[in-house]
Short mmCIF file of C-alpha atoms and ligand atoms in Angstrom, two decimals:
data_model
loop_
_atom_site.label_atom_id
_atom_site.label_comp_id
_atom_site.label_asym_id
_atom_site.label_seq_id
_atom_site.Cartn_x
_atom_site.Cartn_y
_atom_site.Cartn_z
CA MET B 1 0.00 0.00 0.00
CA LYS B 2 1.31 3.42 -0.92
CA LYS B 3 0.63 6.51 1.09
CA HIS B 4 0.04 9.74 -0.68
CA SER B 5 0.48 13.15 0.86
CA ARG B 6 -1.16 15.45 -1.69
CA LEU B 7 -4.66 14.40 -0.82
CA ALA B 8 -7.33 16.11 1.20
CA ILE B 9 -8.90 14.74 4.37
CA PRO B 10 -11.39 12.27 2.92
CA PHE B 11 -8.59 10.35 1.30
CA VAL B 12 -7.37 8.52 4.40
CA VAL B 13 -10.79 7.16 5.21
CA VAL B 14 -11.63 6.47 1.59
CA PHE B 15 -8.36 4.73 1.06
CA ALA B 16 -9.04 2.54 4.08
CA LEU B 17 -12.42 1.69 2.56
CA SER B 18 -11.12 0.85 -0.86
CA CYS B 19 -7.74 -0.75 -0.32
CA GLY B 20 -9.30 -4.17 0.21
CA SER B 21 -10.48 -4.45 -3.35
CA SER B 22 -7.48 -3.33 -5.32
CA GLY B 23 -3.97 -4.28 -6.07
CA SER B 24 -3.48 -1.42 -8.51
CA ASN B 25 -2.05 1.99 -7.72
CA PHE B 26 -5.00 3.96 -9.15
CA ASN B 27 -5.08 5.97 -5.94
CA LEU B 28 -2.13 8.03 -7.19
CA ILE B 29 -4.90 9.97 -8.92
CA SER B 30 -6.18 12.36 -6.27
CA VAL B 31 -9.83 12.56 -5.27
CA GLU B 32 -9.85 16.18 -6.50
CA GLU B 33 -8.54 15.17 -9.94
CA GLU B 34 -11.04 12.34 -10.13
CA TRP B 35 -13.91 14.67 -9.24
CA GLN B 36 -12.71 17.20 -11.81
CA LEU B 37 -12.88 14.54 -14.54
CA GLY B 38 -16.33 13.53 -13.28
CA ASN B 39 -17.60 17.11 -13.55
CA GLN B 40 -16.49 17.33 -17.14
CA LEU B 41 -18.12 13.98 -18.00
CA ALA B 42 -21.33 15.00 -16.19
CA ALA B 43 -21.55 18.23 -18.21
CA ASP B 44 -21.27 16.23 -21.45
CA VAL B 45 -23.74 13.60 -20.22
CA ALA B 46 -26.26 16.36 -19.44
CA ARG B 47 -26.03 17.56 -23.04
CA GLN B 48 -26.60 14.11 -24.53
CA MET B 49 -28.84 12.20 -22.12
CA PRO B 50 -32.37 13.10 -21.00
CA VAL B 51 -31.37 13.99 -17.44
CA GLU B 52 -33.18 16.24 -15.01
CA ARG B 53 -32.91 17.36 -11.41
CA ASP B 54 -35.50 16.47 -8.83
CA ALA B 55 -35.78 17.98 -5.36
CA TYR B 56 -36.62 14.68 -3.65
CA ILE B 57 -33.92 12.62 -5.41
CA THR B 58 -31.42 15.33 -4.48
CA SER B 59 -32.51 15.43 -0.86
CA LEU B 60 -32.50 11.63 -0.53
CA GLY B 61 -29.08 11.44 -2.18
CA GLN B 62 -27.67 14.20 0.02
CA ARG B 63 -28.96 12.52 3.19
CA LEU B 64 -27.18 9.30 2.17
CA ALA B 65 -23.98 11.00 0.97
CA ALA B 66 -23.81 12.94 4.25
CA GLN B 67 -23.18 9.60 6.03
CA THR B 68 -20.05 8.90 3.99
CA PRO B 69 -16.48 10.11 4.49
CA MET B 70 -17.06 12.25 1.37
CA GLY B 71 -20.08 14.02 2.86
CA ASN B 72 -18.49 17.44 2.43
CA MET B 73 -17.94 16.99 -1.33
CA PRO B 74 -20.35 18.47 -3.93
CA TRP B 75 -22.59 15.51 -4.85
CA ASN B 76 -25.09 15.68 -7.72
CA PHE B 77 -28.11 13.47 -8.29
CA TYR B 78 -30.11 13.15 -11.49
CA ILE B 79 -33.12 11.37 -12.92
CA VAL B 80 -32.64 9.86 -16.40
CA ARG B 81 -35.89 9.69 -18.39
CA ASN B 82 -35.54 6.08 -19.51
CA ASN B 83 -37.75 3.08 -18.80
CA GLU B 84 -34.93 0.58 -18.53
CA ILE B 85 -34.24 -0.33 -14.91
CA ASN B 86 -30.84 1.18 -14.28
CA ALA B 87 -28.81 3.36 -11.97
CA PHE B 88 -25.19 4.36 -12.22
CA ALA B 89 -22.58 6.65 -10.79
CA ILE B 90 -19.59 8.24 -12.44
CA PRO B 91 -16.54 9.63 -10.64
CA GLY B 92 -17.02 12.98 -9.01
CA GLY B 93 -20.17 12.15 -7.08
CA HIS B 94 -22.61 12.20 -10.02
CA VAL B 95 -25.36 9.63 -9.44
CA TYR B 96 -28.02 8.84 -12.07
CA ILE B 97 -31.33 7.04 -11.46
CA HIS B 98 -33.49 5.91 -14.37
CA THR B 99 -37.23 6.54 -14.18
CA GLY B 100 -37.60 2.77 -14.86
CA LEU B 101 -35.89 2.02 -11.57
CA ILE B 102 -38.05 4.50 -9.67
CA LYS B 103 -41.12 2.79 -11.15
CA ALA B 104 -39.80 -0.63 -10.10
CA ALA B 105 -39.15 0.45 -6.50
CA ASP B 106 -42.10 0.01 -4.13
CA ASN B 107 -40.98 2.28 -1.32
CA ALA B 108 -38.38 4.90 -0.39
CA SER B 109 -36.05 2.40 1.31
CA GLU B 110 -35.81 0.36 -1.92
CA LEU B 111 -34.80 3.46 -3.87
CA ALA B 112 -32.44 4.45 -1.04
CA GLY B 113 -30.86 0.98 -1.21
CA VAL B 114 -29.86 1.37 -4.85
CA MET B 115 -28.71 4.97 -4.35
CA ALA B 116 -26.63 4.02 -1.30
CA HIS B 117 -25.01 1.25 -3.35
CA GLU B 118 -24.13 3.68 -6.18
CA ILE B 119 -22.85 6.30 -3.72
CA SER B 120 -20.65 3.60 -2.18
CA HIS B 121 -19.02 2.84 -5.55
CA VAL B 122 -18.04 6.52 -5.70
CA VAL B 123 -16.81 6.61 -2.11
CA ALA B 124 -14.71 3.48 -2.63
CA ARG B 125 -13.48 4.90 -5.97
CA HIS B 126 -14.32 1.68 -7.82
CA THR B 127 -14.81 3.29 -11.23
CA THR B 128 -11.49 5.13 -11.17
CA GLU B 129 -9.84 1.90 -10.08
CA GLN B 130 -11.46 0.08 -12.99
CA ILE B 131 -10.54 2.77 -15.57
CA SER B 132 -6.94 2.81 -14.43
CA ARG B 133 -6.82 -0.99 -14.72
CA GLN B 134 -8.33 -0.87 -18.17
CA TYR B 135 -6.29 1.98 -19.65
CA GLY B 136 -3.29 2.26 -17.35
CA LEU B 137 -2.54 4.95 -14.87
CA SER B 138 -0.62 7.25 -17.23
CA VAL B 139 -3.48 7.25 -19.75
CA LEU B 140 -5.96 8.10 -17.00
CA ALA B 141 -3.69 10.90 -15.78
CA GLY B 142 -3.55 12.24 -19.35
CA VAL B 143 -7.35 12.16 -19.61
CA ILE B 144 -7.64 14.14 -16.38
CA LEU B 145 -5.21 16.74 -17.72
CA GLY B 146 -7.24 17.02 -20.94
CA GLN B 147 -4.36 15.55 -22.95
CA ASN B 148 -6.16 12.49 -24.20
CA PRO B 149 -9.39 13.51 -25.95
CA ALA B 150 -9.67 10.12 -27.69
CA VAL B 151 -9.90 8.15 -24.45
CA TYR B 152 -12.09 10.89 -22.92
CA GLN B 153 -14.56 10.44 -25.81
CA GLN B 154 -14.39 6.68 -25.33
CA LEU B 155 -15.31 7.03 -21.64
CA LEU B 156 -18.13 9.41 -22.51
CA ALA B 157 -19.45 7.04 -25.20
CA GLN B 158 -19.38 4.20 -22.69
CA ILE B 159 -21.52 6.19 -20.24
CA LEU B 160 -23.95 7.22 -22.99
CA ALA B 161 -24.29 3.63 -24.23
CA GLY B 162 -24.56 1.66 -21.03
CA GLY B 163 -24.78 4.11 -18.19
CA ALA B 164 -21.65 3.06 -16.40
CA LEU B 165 -17.92 3.13 -16.92
CA ALA B 166 -17.07 -0.10 -15.19
CA ARG B 167 -18.12 -3.68 -14.93
CA PHE B 168 -17.65 -4.11 -11.22
CA SER B 169 -16.03 -7.17 -9.72
CA ARG B 170 -17.77 -9.36 -7.21
CA ALA B 171 -15.49 -7.88 -4.50
CA ALA B 172 -16.38 -4.31 -5.49
CA GLU B 173 -20.08 -5.18 -5.45
CA MET B 174 -19.80 -6.70 -2.00
CA GLU B 175 -17.95 -3.66 -0.72
CA ALA B 176 -20.55 -1.28 -2.19
CA ASP B 177 -23.36 -3.37 -0.64
CA ASN B 178 -21.74 -3.45 2.78
CA LEU B 179 -20.98 0.26 2.82
CA GLY B 180 -24.39 1.03 1.32
CA ILE B 181 -26.45 -0.72 4.01
CA ARG B 182 -24.48 1.18 6.67
CA PHE B 183 -24.98 4.55 4.98
CA MET B 184 -28.71 3.94 4.47
CA ASN B 185 -29.13 2.70 8.02
CA GLN B 186 -27.33 5.77 9.40
CA ALA B 187 -29.53 7.99 7.22
CA GLY B 188 -32.58 6.39 8.88
CA TYR B 189 -33.69 4.01 6.11
CA ASN B 190 -34.45 0.39 6.82
CA PRO B 191 -31.58 -1.50 5.12
CA ASP B 192 -33.96 -4.37 4.26
CA GLY B 193 -34.99 -2.08 1.38
CA MET B 194 -31.77 -2.99 -0.40
CA VAL B 195 -32.63 -6.69 -0.07
CA THR B 196 -36.20 -6.43 -1.32
CA MET B 197 -35.09 -4.19 -4.23
CA PHE B 198 -32.35 -6.64 -5.22
CA GLN B 199 -34.84 -9.53 -5.02
CA LYS B 200 -37.13 -7.58 -7.34
CA LEU B 201 -34.29 -6.94 -9.79
CA LEU B 202 -33.26 -10.58 -9.74
CA SER B 203 -36.77 -11.85 -10.43
CA ARG B 204 -37.15 -9.22 -13.16
CA GLU B 205 -33.92 -10.40 -14.72
CA ARG B 206 -35.40 -13.89 -14.91
CA SER B 207 -38.78 -12.84 -16.27
CA GLN B 208 -37.85 -9.83 -18.49
CA PRO B 209 -34.06 -9.85 -18.87
CA GLY B 210 -33.98 -7.02 -21.44
CA THR B 211 -35.35 -4.48 -18.98
CA VAL B 212 -32.49 -4.80 -16.45
CA GLU B 213 -29.69 -5.86 -18.79
CA LYS B 214 -27.51 -2.77 -18.34
CA PHE B 215 -27.76 -2.81 -14.57
CA PHE B 216 -26.82 -6.50 -14.47
CA SER B 217 -23.97 -6.09 -16.93
CA THR B 218 -22.23 -3.59 -14.65
CA HIS B 219 -23.45 -4.76 -11.22
CA PRO B 220 -23.46 -8.59 -11.25
CA LEU B 221 -26.28 -9.63 -8.92
CA THR B 222 -26.94 -13.15 -7.67
CA ALA B 223 -29.01 -14.84 -4.98
CA ASP B 224 -25.76 -15.43 -3.07
CA ARG B 225 -24.98 -11.76 -3.06
CA ILE B 226 -28.44 -11.00 -1.66
CA ARG B 227 -27.87 -13.55 1.11
CA ASP B 228 -24.57 -11.82 1.94
CA VAL B 229 -26.40 -8.49 2.24
CA GLN B 230 -28.95 -10.08 4.59
CA ASN B 231 -26.12 -11.48 6.65
CA GLU B 232 -24.42 -8.07 6.87
CA ILE B 233 -27.71 -6.45 7.93
CA SER B 234 -28.02 -8.98 10.76
CA LYS B 235 -24.69 -7.68 12.13
CA LEU B 236 -25.94 -4.09 12.45
CA PRO B 237 -26.36 -3.11 16.10
CA GLN B 238 -29.67 -1.41 15.27
CA LYS B 239 -31.88 -1.36 12.24
CA ALA B 240 -33.41 1.96 11.13
CA ALA B 241 -37.18 1.85 10.76
CA ARG B 242 -38.16 4.09 7.88
CA THR B 243 -39.31 2.21 4.81
CA ASP B 244 -41.36 4.87 3.06
CA GLU B 245 -42.09 8.58 2.92
CA PRO B 246 -44.75 10.65 1.15
CA GLU B 247 -42.22 12.36 -1.15
CA PHE B 248 -41.42 8.97 -2.70
CA ARG B 249 -45.10 8.44 -3.52
CA THR B 250 -45.24 11.90 -5.11
CA LEU B 251 -42.15 11.15 -7.19
CA LYS B 252 -43.60 7.84 -8.35
CA GLY B 253 -46.75 9.60 -9.37
CA ARG B 254 -44.70 11.99 -11.48
CA VAL B 255 -42.41 9.59 -13.38
ZN1 LIG O 301 -22.60 -2.12 -8.03
#
């Protein structure tokens, strides 16, 4: 493990969270540089994808992000007008929720479960780790400095085509689940919402695979993984009670 001195406060905690899943040295890219790249990608995504802001999605996302070691960073949450069931996050704290996923969720804790999982990928820097594995650290550094427009366009095209930049490993998924249930629990949402949402996605994948294909291609989900989440929830000292809230019903009525 390499220490790095240029980084701001969240780094130490974030590094501790993410070092279990990686043997690469992607973390030589600072959180600030990563977030800068994310902002640029998000601006281009906003021009080419039907994204919009929503007060409730923003407030739910902020309540979850506030529980993380990156709570003081500028997070952004968006709805994507698309009926496929998908959600994704890109570096820099930009989290996207498809209207199809909002329709598939039956209560606020189910939506919170998916959002907490996506937020956790950002906090653990899984996408940056994956990009640096795929392209190499020097290429990624060049992209951040604006010196590699070809790879930048490739990353952007990948987001526009499938929503995400990475196909996460089983270990990254497990880490995002485990962090996610803690963040949602601390934010007051019953973590069982993540389990019931995942069960829904899994049964949908069996009955109508096309509608959840993109989510499954980046976040491999299995019955085993759901059992692991249940097991992690059983270790929580206390389980938050909130499963629903009126604002979720209003949002569902709108999408
Ligand atoms: Zn995931």
